[in-house]
Coordinates of C-alpha atoms in Angstrom, one line a residue:
M984 CA 12.0 -1.1 -0.6
E985 CA 12.8 2.6 -0.6
N986 CA 9.8 4.8 0.0
N987 CA 10.3 6.9 -3.1
A988 CA 10.5 3.9 -5.4
L989 CA 7.5 2.4 -3.6
L990 CA 5.4 5.5 -4.0
Q991 CA 6.3 5.8 -7.7
T992 CA 5.3 2.2 -8.2
I993 CA 2.0 2.6 -6.3
C994 CA 1.2 5.8 -8.3
R995 CA 2.0 4.0 -11.6
A996 CA 0.0 0.9 -10.6
L997 CA -3.0 2.9 -9.4
T998 CA -2.7 5.7 -12.0
L999 CA -2.6 8.3 -9.3
S1000 CA -2.2 11.9 -10.5
E1001 CA -0.8 14.9 -8.6
Q1002 CA -4.3 15.9 -7.6
D1003 CA -5.0 12.4 -6.4
L1004 CA -1.9 12.5 -4.2
C1005 CA -2.9 15.9 -2.8
G1006 CA -6.3 14.4 -2.1
L1007 CA -4.9 11.5 -0.2
F1008 CA -2.8 13.8 2.0
Q1009 CA -5.9 16.0 2.6
L1010 CA -7.8 13.0 3.9
C1011 CA -5.1 12.5 6.5
D1012 CA -5.2 16.2 7.5
R1013 CA -1.8 16.7 6.0
P1014 CA -2.5 19.3 3.2
L1015 CA 0.0 19.2 0.4
A1016 CA 0.4 22.1 -2.0
A1017 CA -0.5 21.3 -5.6
G1018 CA 2.5 20.5 -7.8
P1019 CA 5.2 19.2 -5.5
S1020 CA 4.7 15.5 -6.4
A1021 CA 8.1 15.3 -8.2
E1022 CA 9.7 16.5 -5.0
L1023 CA 7.6 14.0 -3.0
L1024 CA 8.4 11.2 -5.4
A1025 CA 12.1 11.9 -5.0
E1026 CA 12.2 12.1 -1.2
C1027 CA 9.3 10.4 0.5
S1028 CA 9.5 10.0 4.3
N1029 CA 8.0 7.2 6.3
E1030 CA 5.2 9.5 7.5
Q1031 CA 4.4 10.6 4.0
M1032 CA 4.3 7.0 2.8
R1033 CA 1.9 6.1 5.7
C1034 CA -0.2 9.1 4.8
V1035 CA -0.6 7.9 1.2
L1036 CA -1.5 4.4 2.3
E1037 CA -3.9 5.6 5.0
G1038 CA -5.4 8.1 2.5
L1039 CA -6.0 5.2 0.1
I1040 CA -7.9 3.4 2.9
L1041 CA -9.9 6.5 3.7
S1042 CA -10.8 7.2 0.1
K1043 CA -11.8 3.6 -0.7
R1044 CA -13.4 2.6 2.6
G1045 CA -14.2 5.8 4.5
P1046 CA -13.3 6.8 8.0
R1047 CA -12.8 4.2 10.7
Q1048 CA -16.0 3.3 12.7
D1049 CA -14.3 4.1 16.0
G1050 CA -13.3 7.5 14.8
E1051 CA -9.6 7.0 15.5
P1052 CA -7.3 9.1 13.3
P1053 CA -4.7 7.1 11.2
S1054 CA -1.3 6.5 12.8
L1055 CA 1.3 8.5 10.8
D1056 CA 4.5 7.9 12.8
E1057 CA 8.0 7.8 11.4
R1058 CA 8.7 4.1 12.0
D1059 CA 10.1 2.3 9.1
I1060 CA 7.3 0.8 7.0
S1061 CA 7.7 -2.9 6.0
N1062 CA 6.6 -4.5 2.8
N1063 CA 4.2 -6.6 4.8
E1064 CA 2.6 -3.5 6.3
V1065 CA 2.3 -2.0 2.8
L1066 CA 0.6 -5.2 1.5
K1067 CA -1.7 -5.2 4.5
K1068 CA -2.8 -1.6 4.0
L1069 CA -3.4 -2.2 0.3
R1070 CA -5.5 -5.3 1.1
I1071 CA -7.6 -3.2 3.5
A1072 CA -7.9 -0.3 1.1
F1073 CA -9.2 -2.4 -1.8
N1074 CA -11.1 -4.8 0.5
L1075 CA -9.4 -7.8 -1.0
Q1076 CA -10.0 -11.4 0.1
Q1077 CA -7.4 -14.1 -0.1
D1078 CA -8.6 -15.4 -3.5
D1079 CA -8.6 -11.8 -4.9
M1080 CA -5.1 -11.2 -3.7
Q1081 CA -3.8 -14.5 -4.9
M1082 CA -5.1 -13.7 -8.4
K1083 CA -3.3 -10.4 -8.3
F1084 CA -0.1 -12.2 -7.3
E1085 CA -0.5 -14.7 -10.1
K1086 CA -1.2 -11.8 -12.6
G1087 CA 2.1 -10.3 -11.4
G1088 CA 4.0 -13.5 -11.8
A1089 CA 4.0 -15.0 -8.3
K1090 CA 2.5 -18.2 -7.2
L1091 CA 1.9 -18.5 -3.5
S1092 CA 0.4 -21.4 -1.5
R1093 CA -2.2 -20.7 1.1
G1094 CA 0.3 -21.1 3.9
E1095 CA 2.8 -18.8 2.2
F1096 CA 0.1 -16.2 1.7
S1097 CA -1.2 -16.3 5.2
G1098 CA 2.3 -16.0 6.5
L1099 CA 2.6 -12.5 4.9
F1100 CA -0.1 -11.2 7.3
R1101 CA 1.1 -12.7 10.5
K1102 CA 2.9 -10.7 13.2
P1103 CA 6.7 -10.6 12.9
G1104 CA 8.1 -13.1 15.3
S1105 CA 5.2 -15.5 14.8
K1106 CA 6.2 -19.1 13.9
N1107 CA 4.7 -18.9 10.4
F1108 CA 5.6 -15.2 9.7
R1109 CA 6.9 -14.7 6.2
A1110 CA 8.6 -11.5 5.2
C1111 CA 7.4 -9.9 2.0
S1112 CA 10.3 -9.3 -0.3
D1113 CA 10.6 -6.3 -2.6
E1114 CA 10.2 -8.6 -5.6
L1115 CA 7.0 -10.1 -4.2
L1116 CA 5.5 -6.6 -3.4
L1117 CA 6.3 -5.5 -6.9
Q1118 CA 4.7 -8.6 -8.4
F1119 CA 1.5 -7.8 -6.3
L1120 CA 1.5 -4.2 -7.5
N1121 CA 2.0 -5.3 -11.1
G1122 CA -1.0 -7.7 -10.7
L1123 CA -3.0 -4.8 -9.2
Q1124 CA -2.2 -2.7 -12.3
L1125 CA -3.0 -5.5 -14.7
Q1126 CA -6.2 -6.6 -13.0
P1127 CA -7.5 -3.5 -11.2
D1128 CA -11.2 -4.5 -10.8
A1129 CA -11.1 -8.2 -9.8

Protein backbone atom coordinates (compact mmCIF):
# COMPACT_ATOMS: atom_id res chain seq x y z
CA MET A 1 0.00 0.00 0.00
CA GLU A 2 1.26 3.49 -0.78
CA ASN A 3 2.57 5.31 2.29
CA ASN A 4 0.37 8.38 1.78
CA ALA A 5 -2.81 6.27 1.48
CA LEU A 6 -1.76 4.22 4.51
CA LEU A 7 -1.07 7.34 6.57
CA GLN A 8 -4.43 8.86 5.61
CA THR A 9 -6.20 5.63 6.59
CA ILE A 10 -4.35 5.41 9.91
CA CYS A 11 -5.13 9.07 10.69
CA ARG A 12 -8.80 8.51 9.87
CA ALA A 13 -9.04 5.23 11.83
CA LEU A 14 -7.32 6.66 14.91
CA THR A 15 -8.78 10.18 14.51
CA LEU A 16 -5.32 11.77 14.57
CA SER A 17 -5.21 15.55 14.21
CA GLU A 18 -2.34 17.66 12.83
CA GLN A 19 -1.19 18.26 16.40
CA ASP A 20 -1.24 14.51 17.08
CA LEU A 21 0.91 13.88 13.99
CA CYS A 22 3.38 16.57 15.06
CA GLY A 23 3.50 14.96 18.51
CA LEU A 24 4.29 11.53 17.03
CA PHE A 25 7.18 13.01 15.06
CA GLN A 26 8.40 14.84 18.18
CA LEU A 27 8.53 11.53 20.08
CA CYS A 28 10.92 10.21 17.42
CA ASP A 29 13.11 13.33 17.63
CA ARG A 30 11.94 14.40 14.18
CA PRO A 31 10.19 17.73 14.87
CA LEU A 32 7.58 18.66 12.32
CA ALA A 33 6.36 22.22 11.91
CA ALA A 34 2.67 22.68 12.68
CA GLY A 35 0.39 22.73 9.67
CA PRO A 36 2.16 20.65 7.00
CA SER A 37 0.02 17.54 7.41
CA ALA A 38 -1.64 18.02 4.00
CA GLU A 39 1.82 17.96 2.44
CA LEU A 40 2.83 14.96 4.54
CA LEU A 41 -0.37 13.10 3.68
CA ALA A 42 0.30 13.73 -0.02
CA GLU A 43 3.96 12.62 -0.06
CA CYS A 44 4.93 10.37 2.86
CA SER A 45 8.37 8.72 2.77
CA ASN A 46 9.22 5.34 4.30
CA GLU A 47 11.12 7.14 7.07
CA GLN A 48 8.11 9.33 7.86
CA MET A 49 5.78 6.32 7.88
CA ARG A 50 8.11 4.50 10.29
CA CYS A 51 8.23 7.64 12.44
CA VAL A 52 4.44 7.72 12.71
CA LEU A 53 4.28 4.03 13.66
CA GLU A 54 7.16 4.27 16.14
CA GLY A 55 5.64 7.46 17.56
CA LEU A 56 2.38 5.58 18.14
CA ILE A 57 4.29 2.88 20.01
CA LEU A 58 6.13 5.49 22.10
CA SER A 59 2.93 7.41 22.88
CA LYS A 60 0.94 4.32 23.85
CA ARG A 61 3.63 2.19 25.53
CA GLY A 62 6.47 4.58 26.43
CA PRO A 63 10.16 4.28 25.53
CA ARG A 64 11.84 0.91 25.14
CA GLN A 65 13.31 -0.59 28.30
CA ASP A 66 16.72 -1.03 26.67
CA GLY A 67 16.79 2.66 25.73
CA GLU A 68 17.34 1.92 22.02
CA PRO A 69 16.02 4.66 19.73
CA PRO A 70 13.49 3.55 17.10
CA SER A 71 14.86 2.47 13.72
CA LEU A 72 13.73 4.98 11.08
CA ASP A 73 15.45 3.77 7.93
CA GLU A 74 14.25 4.20 4.35
CA ARG A 75 13.56 0.51 3.64
CA ASP A 76 10.16 -0.20 2.16
CA ILE A 77 7.67 -0.92 4.91
CA SER A 78 5.51 -4.00 4.40
CA ASN A 79 1.89 -4.37 5.41
CA ASN A 80 3.00 -7.14 7.80
CA GLU A 81 5.38 -4.70 9.49
CA VAL A 82 2.62 -2.07 9.80
CA LEU A 83 0.31 -4.66 11.34
CA LYS A 84 3.02 -5.75 13.78
CA LYS A 85 3.76 -2.17 14.87
CA LEU A 86 0.06 -1.43 15.40
CA ARG A 87 -0.25 -4.63 17.43
CA ILE A 88 2.65 -3.50 19.62
CA ALA A 89 1.36 0.07 19.97
CA PHE A 90 -2.08 -0.99 21.14
CA ASN A 91 -0.83 -4.02 23.10
CA LEU A 92 -3.25 -6.31 21.25
CA GLN A 93 -3.38 -10.03 21.88
CA GLN A 94 -4.47 -12.55 19.25
CA ASP A 95 -8.14 -12.56 20.30
CA ASP A 96 -8.25 -8.74 20.34
CA MET A 97 -6.78 -8.56 16.86
CA GLN A 98 -9.07 -11.23 15.49
CA MET A 99 -12.06 -9.26 16.82
CA LYS A 100 -10.76 -6.17 14.98
CA PHE A 101 -10.37 -8.19 11.77
CA GLU A 102 -13.91 -9.55 12.15
CA LYS A 103 -15.32 -6.05 12.78
CA GLY A 104 -13.56 -4.97 9.59
CA GLY A 105 -15.04 -7.88 7.63
CA ALA A 106 -12.19 -10.44 7.61
CA LYS A 107 -12.37 -13.88 9.16
CA LEU A 108 -8.96 -15.46 9.84
CA SER A 109 -8.14 -18.87 11.26
CA ARG A 110 -5.51 -19.06 14.00
CA GLY A 111 -2.98 -20.42 11.48
CA GLU A 112 -3.64 -17.63 8.98
CA PHE A 113 -3.38 -15.07 11.76
CA SER A 114 -0.08 -16.36 13.14
CA GLY A 115 1.33 -16.50 9.60
CA LEU A 116 1.00 -12.71 9.39
CA PHE A 117 3.58 -12.31 12.16
CA ARG A 118 6.17 -14.81 10.96
CA LYS A 119 9.40 -13.82 9.25
CA PRO A 120 9.31 -13.59 5.45
CA GLY A 121 10.69 -16.81 4.02
CA SER A 122 9.31 -18.87 6.90
CA LYS A 123 7.32 -21.92 5.83
CA ASN A 124 4.08 -20.55 7.29
CA PHE A 125 4.61 -16.86 6.47
CA ARG A 126 1.54 -15.13 5.07
CA ALA A 127 1.82 -11.77 3.35
CA CYS A 128 -0.70 -9.19 4.54
CA SER A 129 -2.62 -7.83 1.57
CA ASP A 130 -3.70 -4.20 1.27
CA GLU A 131 -7.31 -5.34 1.64
CA LEU A 132 -6.57 -7.26 4.85
CA LEU A 133 -4.70 -4.29 6.36
CA LEU A 134 -7.60 -1.98 5.47
CA GLN A 135 -10.05 -4.41 7.08
CA PHE A 136 -7.97 -4.39 10.27
CA LEU A 137 -7.82 -0.57 10.30
CA ASN A 138 -11.60 -0.42 9.74
CA GLY A 139 -12.07 -2.80 12.66
CA LEU A 140 -9.76 -0.66 14.77
CA GLN A 141 -11.87 2.38 13.91
CA LEU A 142 -15.17 0.60 14.62
CA GLN A 143 -13.98 -1.00 17.87
CA PRO A 144 -11.25 1.27 19.28
CA ASP A 145 -11.30 0.15 22.93
CA ALA A 146 -11.60 -3.63 22.86
